[in-house]
mmCIF file with all atom_site columns, C-alpha atoms in Angstrom:
data_model
loop_
_atom_site.group_PDB
_atom_site.id
_atom_site.type_symbol
_atom_site.label_atom_id
_atom_site.label_alt_id
_atom_site.label_comp_id
_atom_site.label_asym_id
_atom_site.label_entity_id
_atom_site.label_seq_id
_atom_site.pdbx_PDB_ins_code
_atom_site.Cartn_x
_atom_site.Cartn_y
_atom_site.Cartn_z
_atom_site.occupancy
_atom_site.B_iso_or_equiv
_atom_site.pdbx_formal_charge
_atom_site.auth_seq_id
_atom_site.auth_comp_id
_atom_site.auth_asym_id
_atom_site.auth_atom_id
_atom_site.pdbx_PDB_model_num
ATOM 1   C CA . MET A 1 1   ? 97.534  133.603 108.289 1.00 0.00 ? 1   MET A CA 1
ATOM 2   C CA . ARG A 1 2   ? 100.504 132.028 110.099 1.00 0.00 ? 2   ARG A CA 1
ATOM 3   C CA . THR A 1 3   ? 101.275 128.334 110.433 1.00 0.00 ? 3   THR A CA 1
ATOM 4   C CA . THR A 1 4   ? 103.522 126.147 112.531 1.00 0.00 ? 4   THR A CA 1
ATOM 5   C CA . ASP A 1 5   ? 103.593 123.468 109.808 1.00 0.00 ? 5   ASP A CA 1
ATOM 6   C CA . ALA A 1 6   ? 103.831 124.822 106.254 1.00 0.00 ? 6   ALA A CA 1
ATOM 7   C CA . ALA A 1 7   ? 103.735 121.347 104.690 1.00 0.00 ? 7   ALA A CA 1
ATOM 8   C CA . ALA A 1 8   ? 100.492 120.465 106.512 1.00 0.00 ? 8   ALA A CA 1
ATOM 9   C CA . THR A 1 9   ? 98.925  123.816 105.582 1.00 0.00 ? 9   THR A CA 1
ATOM 10  C CA . THR A 1 10  ? 99.926  123.342 101.939 1.00 0.00 ? 10  THR A CA 1
ATOM 11  C CA . ALA A 1 11  ? 98.478  119.806 101.903 1.00 0.00 ? 11  ALA A CA 1
ATOM 12  C CA . LEU A 1 12  ? 95.218  121.092 103.381 1.00 0.00 ? 12  LEU A CA 1
ATOM 13  C CA . LEU A 1 13  ? 94.929  123.893 100.825 1.00 0.00 ? 13  LEU A CA 1
ATOM 14  C CA . VAL A 1 14  ? 95.597  121.535 97.923  1.00 0.00 ? 14  VAL A CA 1
ATOM 15  C CA . ALA A 1 15  ? 92.990  119.077 99.268  1.00 0.00 ? 15  ALA A CA 1
ATOM 16  C CA . LEU A 1 16  ? 90.454  121.928 99.372  1.00 0.00 ? 16  LEU A CA 1
ATOM 17  C CA . GLY A 1 17  ? 91.152  122.797 95.715  1.00 0.00 ? 17  GLY A CA 1
ATOM 18  C CA . PHE A 1 18  ? 93.581  125.702 96.086  1.00 0.00 ? 18  PHE A CA 1
ATOM 19  C CA . THR A 1 19  ? 96.453  126.044 93.614  1.00 0.00 ? 19  THR A CA 1
ATOM 20  C CA . GLU A 1 20  ? 99.877  127.522 94.266  1.00 0.00 ? 20  GLU A CA 1
ATOM 21  C CA . ARG A 1 21  ? 100.357 131.047 92.967  1.00 0.00 ? 21  ARG A CA 1
ATOM 22  C CA . LEU A 1 22  ? 103.567 132.074 94.761  1.00 0.00 ? 22  LEU A CA 1
ATOM 23  C CA . ILE A 1 23  ? 105.884 130.678 97.446  1.00 0.00 ? 23  ILE A CA 1
ATOM 24  C CA . VAL A 1 24  ? 108.831 132.597 98.901  1.00 0.00 ? 24  VAL A CA 1
ATOM 25  C CA . THR A 1 25  ? 111.012 130.555 101.255 1.00 0.00 ? 25  THR A CA 1
ATOM 26  C CA . ASP A 1 26  ? 113.674 131.663 103.700 1.00 0.00 ? 26  ASP A CA 1
ATOM 27  C CA . GLU A 1 27  ? 117.108 131.430 102.057 1.00 0.00 ? 27  GLU A CA 1
ATOM 28  C CA . ALA A 1 28  ? 118.698 130.094 105.260 1.00 0.00 ? 28  ALA A CA 1
ATOM 29  C CA . ASP A 1 29  ? 115.922 127.542 105.891 1.00 0.00 ? 29  ASP A CA 1
ATOM 30  C CA . PRO A 1 30  ? 113.833 126.522 102.844 1.00 0.00 ? 30  PRO A CA 1
ATOM 31  C CA . GLU A 1 31  ? 111.307 124.786 105.157 1.00 0.00 ? 31  GLU A CA 1
ATOM 32  C CA . VAL A 1 32  ? 110.228 128.243 106.376 1.00 0.00 ? 32  VAL A CA 1
ATOM 33  C CA . ILE A 1 33  ? 107.734 130.012 104.143 1.00 0.00 ? 33  ILE A CA 1
ATOM 34  C CA . VAL A 1 34  ? 108.169 133.775 104.257 1.00 0.00 ? 34  VAL A CA 1
ATOM 35  C CA . HIS A 1 35  ? 105.105 134.374 102.060 1.00 0.00 ? 35  HIS A CA 1
ATOM 36  C CA . ALA A 1 36  ? 102.786 132.078 100.102 1.00 0.00 ? 36  ALA A CA 1
ATOM 37  C CA . GLU A 1 37  ? 99.747  132.772 97.948  1.00 0.00 ? 37  GLU A CA 1
ATOM 38  C CA . TYR A 1 38  ? 97.255  130.090 96.927  1.00 0.00 ? 38  TYR A CA 1
ATOM 39  C CA . ALA A 1 39  ? 94.317  130.720 94.569  1.00 0.00 ? 39  ALA A CA 1
ATOM 40  C CA . LEU A 1 40  ? 90.835  129.210 94.679  1.00 0.00 ? 40  LEU A CA 1
ATOM 41  C CA . GLY A 1 41  ? 89.069  129.599 91.357  1.00 0.00 ? 41  GLY A CA 1
ATOM 42  C CA . GLU A 1 42  ? 89.184  132.954 89.631  1.00 0.00 ? 42  GLU A CA 1
ATOM 43  C CA . THR A 1 43  ? 88.517  135.213 92.604  1.00 0.00 ? 43  THR A CA 1
ATOM 44  C CA . GLY A 1 44  ? 89.304  133.348 95.826  1.00 0.00 ? 44  GLY A CA 1
ATOM 45  C CA . GLY A 1 45  ? 92.598  132.997 97.571  1.00 0.00 ? 45  GLY A CA 1
ATOM 46  C CA . ILE A 1 46  ? 94.583  132.903 100.773 1.00 0.00 ? 46  ILE A CA 1
ATOM 47  C CA . MET A 1 47  ? 98.015  134.105 101.867 1.00 0.00 ? 47  MET A CA 1
ATOM 48  C CA . PHE A 1 48  ? 100.060 132.482 104.624 1.00 0.00 ? 48  PHE A CA 1
ATOM 49  C CA . GLY A 1 49  ? 103.536 132.107 106.029 1.00 0.00 ? 49  GLY A CA 1
ATOM 50  C CA . SER A 1 50  ? 105.447 130.287 108.731 1.00 0.00 ? 50  SER A CA 1
ATOM 51  C CA . VAL A 1 51  ? 105.565 131.696 112.247 1.00 0.00 ? 51  VAL A CA 1
ATOM 52  C CA . ARG A 1 52  ? 108.599 133.950 112.662 1.00 0.00 ? 52  ARG A CA 1
ATOM 53  C CA . ASN A 1 53  ? 109.531 133.062 116.257 1.00 0.00 ? 53  ASN A CA 1
ATOM 54  C CA . ASP A 1 54  ? 110.652 136.636 116.825 1.00 0.00 ? 54  ASP A CA 1
ATOM 55  C CA . GLY A 1 55  ? 108.081 137.750 119.422 1.00 0.00 ? 55  GLY A CA 1
ATOM 56  C CA . SER A 1 56  ? 106.147 139.824 116.877 1.00 0.00 ? 56  SER A CA 1
ATOM 57  C CA . ALA A 1 57  ? 102.505 139.569 115.851 1.00 0.00 ? 57  ALA A CA 1
ATOM 58  C CA . LEU A 1 58  ? 103.742 137.208 113.126 1.00 0.00 ? 58  LEU A CA 1
ATOM 59  C CA . ASP A 1 59  ? 104.218 134.551 115.828 1.00 0.00 ? 59  ASP A CA 1
ATOM 60  C CA . SER A 1 60  ? 100.476 134.258 116.394 1.00 0.00 ? 60  SER A CA 1
ATOM 61  C CA . VAL A 1 61  ? 98.754  131.140 115.053 1.00 0.00 ? 61  VAL A CA 1
ATOM 62  C CA . GLY A 1 62  ? 95.190  129.894 115.260 1.00 0.00 ? 62  GLY A CA 1
ATOM 63  C CA . GLY A 1 63  ? 92.075  131.932 115.780 1.00 0.00 ? 63  GLY A CA 1
ATOM 64  C CA . ASN A 1 64  ? 91.499  132.557 112.068 1.00 0.00 ? 64  ASN A CA 1
ATOM 65  C CA . SER A 1 65  ? 88.184  131.687 110.476 1.00 0.00 ? 65  SER A CA 1
ATOM 66  C CA . VAL A 1 66  ? 87.960  130.732 106.800 1.00 0.00 ? 66  VAL A CA 1
ATOM 67  C CA . TYR A 1 67  ? 84.924  129.712 104.709 1.00 0.00 ? 67  TYR A CA 1
ATOM 68  C CA . VAL A 1 68  ? 85.647  127.831 101.480 1.00 0.00 ? 68  VAL A CA 1
ATOM 69  C CA . VAL A 1 69  ? 82.904  127.691 98.844  1.00 0.00 ? 69  VAL A CA 1
ATOM 70  C CA . VAL A 1 70  ? 82.923  124.669 96.536  1.00 0.00 ? 70  VAL A CA 1
ATOM 71  C CA . ASP A 1 71  ? 80.814  124.025 93.440  1.00 0.00 ? 71  ASP A CA 1
ATOM 72  C CA . THR A 1 72  ? 78.543  121.152 94.480  1.00 0.00 ? 72  THR A CA 1
ATOM 73  C CA . GLU A 1 73  ? 77.059  119.391 97.472  1.00 0.00 ? 73  GLU A CA 1
ATOM 74  C CA . ARG A 1 74  ? 78.756  116.202 96.257  1.00 0.00 ? 74  ARG A CA 1
ATOM 75  C CA . GLU A 1 75  ? 82.111  118.034 96.508  1.00 0.00 ? 75  GLU A CA 1
ATOM 76  C CA . VAL A 1 76  ? 81.273  119.060 100.103 1.00 0.00 ? 76  VAL A CA 1
ATOM 77  C CA . ASP A 1 77  ? 80.647  115.415 100.985 1.00 0.00 ? 77  ASP A CA 1
ATOM 78  C CA . ARG A 1 78  ? 83.873  114.275 99.281  1.00 0.00 ? 78  ARG A CA 1
ATOM 79  C CA . LEU A 1 79  ? 85.922  116.928 101.094 1.00 0.00 ? 79  LEU A CA 1
ATOM 80  C CA . TYR A 1 80  ? 84.307  116.020 104.412 1.00 0.00 ? 80  TYR A CA 1
ATOM 81  C CA . GLU A 1 81  ? 85.648  112.474 104.089 1.00 0.00 ? 81  GLU A CA 1
ATOM 82  C CA . GLU A 1 82  ? 89.066  113.731 102.952 1.00 0.00 ? 82  GLU A CA 1
ATOM 83  C CA . ILE A 1 83  ? 89.355  116.159 105.878 1.00 0.00 ? 83  ILE A CA 1
ATOM 84  C CA . ILE A 1 84  ? 88.500  113.321 108.294 1.00 0.00 ? 84  ILE A CA 1
ATOM 85  C CA . ASP A 1 85  ? 91.122  111.111 106.610 1.00 0.00 ? 85  ASP A CA 1
ATOM 86  C CA . MET A 1 86  ? 93.689  113.912 107.051 1.00 0.00 ? 86  MET A CA 1
ATOM 87  C CA . GLY A 1 87  ? 93.012  113.823 110.803 1.00 0.00 ? 87  GLY A CA 1
ATOM 88  C CA . HIS A 1 88  ? 91.498  117.287 111.278 1.00 0.00 ? 88  HIS A CA 1
ATOM 89  C CA . ALA A 1 89  ? 88.999  117.766 114.118 1.00 0.00 ? 89  ALA A CA 1
ATOM 90  C CA . ILE A 1 90  ? 85.416  118.008 112.897 1.00 0.00 ? 90  ILE A CA 1
ATOM 91  C CA . VAL A 1 91  ? 83.563  120.767 114.764 1.00 0.00 ? 91  VAL A CA 1
ATOM 92  C CA . ARG A 1 92  ? 80.236  120.513 112.917 1.00 0.00 ? 92  ARG A CA 1
ATOM 93  C CA . PRO A 1 93  ? 79.422  117.459 110.788 1.00 0.00 ? 93  PRO A CA 1
ATOM 94  C CA . VAL A 1 94  ? 78.314  117.787 107.203 1.00 0.00 ? 94  VAL A CA 1
ATOM 95  C CA . GLU A 1 95  ? 74.639  118.646 106.804 1.00 0.00 ? 95  GLU A CA 1
ATOM 96  C CA . THR A 1 96  ? 72.208  120.464 104.547 1.00 0.00 ? 96  THR A CA 1
ATOM 97  C CA . GLN A 1 97  ? 71.496  123.984 105.807 1.00 0.00 ? 97  GLN A CA 1
ATOM 98  C CA . PRO A 1 98  ? 68.028  125.581 106.091 1.00 0.00 ? 98  PRO A CA 1
ATOM 99  C CA . HIS A 1 99  ? 69.312  128.626 104.175 1.00 0.00 ? 99  HIS A CA 1
ATOM 100 C CA . GLY A 1 100 ? 70.579  126.386 101.345 1.00 0.00 ? 100 GLY A CA 1
ATOM 101 C CA . GLY A 1 101 ? 73.690  124.453 100.534 1.00 0.00 ? 101 GLY A CA 1
ATOM 102 C CA . ARG A 1 102 ? 75.575  121.795 102.416 1.00 0.00 ? 102 ARG A CA 1
ATOM 103 C CA . GLU A 1 103 ? 78.337  122.596 104.942 1.00 0.00 ? 103 GLU A CA 1
ATOM 104 C CA . PHE A 1 104 ? 80.723  121.325 107.609 1.00 0.00 ? 104 PHE A CA 1
ATOM 105 C CA . ASP A 1 105 ? 83.284  122.913 109.952 1.00 0.00 ? 105 ASP A CA 1
ATOM 106 C CA . PHE A 1 106 ? 86.667  121.700 111.182 1.00 0.00 ? 106 PHE A CA 1
ATOM 107 C CA . ARG A 1 107 ? 89.812  122.912 112.952 1.00 0.00 ? 107 ARG A CA 1
ATOM 108 C CA . ASP A 1 108 ? 93.248  122.568 111.417 1.00 0.00 ? 108 ASP A CA 1
ATOM 109 C CA . HIS A 1 109 ? 96.565  121.664 113.074 1.00 0.00 ? 109 HIS A CA 1
ATOM 110 C CA . ASP A 1 110 ? 97.075  125.296 114.177 1.00 0.00 ? 110 ASP A CA 1
ATOM 111 C CA . GLY A 1 111 ? 93.572  125.738 115.645 1.00 0.00 ? 111 GLY A CA 1
ATOM 112 C CA . ASN A 1 112 ? 92.114  127.732 112.761 1.00 0.00 ? 112 ASN A CA 1
ATOM 113 C CA . SER A 1 113 ? 88.416  127.274 112.098 1.00 0.00 ? 113 SER A CA 1
ATOM 114 C CA . TRP A 1 114 ? 87.442  126.245 108.554 1.00 0.00 ? 114 TRP A CA 1
ATOM 115 C CA . GLY A 1 115 ? 83.991  125.975 107.038 1.00 0.00 ? 115 GLY A CA 1
ATOM 116 C CA . VAL A 1 116 ? 83.436  124.195 103.733 1.00 0.00 ? 116 VAL A CA 1
ATOM 117 C CA . GLY A 1 117 ? 80.152  124.533 101.900 1.00 0.00 ? 117 GLY A CA 1
ATOM 118 C CA . SER A 1 118 ? 78.274  124.867 98.669  1.00 0.00 ? 118 SER A CA 1
ATOM 119 C CA . TYR A 1 119 ? 76.308  127.967 99.785  1.00 0.00 ? 119 TYR A CA 1
ATOM 120 C CA . ARG A 1 120 ? 77.553  131.035 97.869  1.00 0.00 ? 120 ARG A CA 1
ATOM 121 C CA . GLY A 1 121 ? 75.466  133.591 99.726  1.00 0.00 ? 121 GLY A CA 1
ATOM 122 C CA . ALA A 1 122 ? 72.305  135.443 98.776  1.00 0.00 ? 122 ALA A CA 1
#
């Protein structure tokens, strides 16, 4: 995933419970992340970097879709309020799903679609 604002992406990931595993910054500009890895629990994770501004596919931002599974419905509700406080656009408000669990959807600063829920799948 690519981002136009590495600090905002990092803040979002930390708010969602991700922990830093690796960050490689550009030697000439430490604000630019060449490659970052953030873990979620024992098996989840995401990799991202700053846009490259070189006309390549690595300039593309937005259009990604991510679903983050959290442990409890109470955690879904807490994160819903935190995501609102961070100023992200809510696409689907928090609600209990007929298939189980509690979920909500939002878009981040780059236009990526995020779902947060307690449903772990069948």
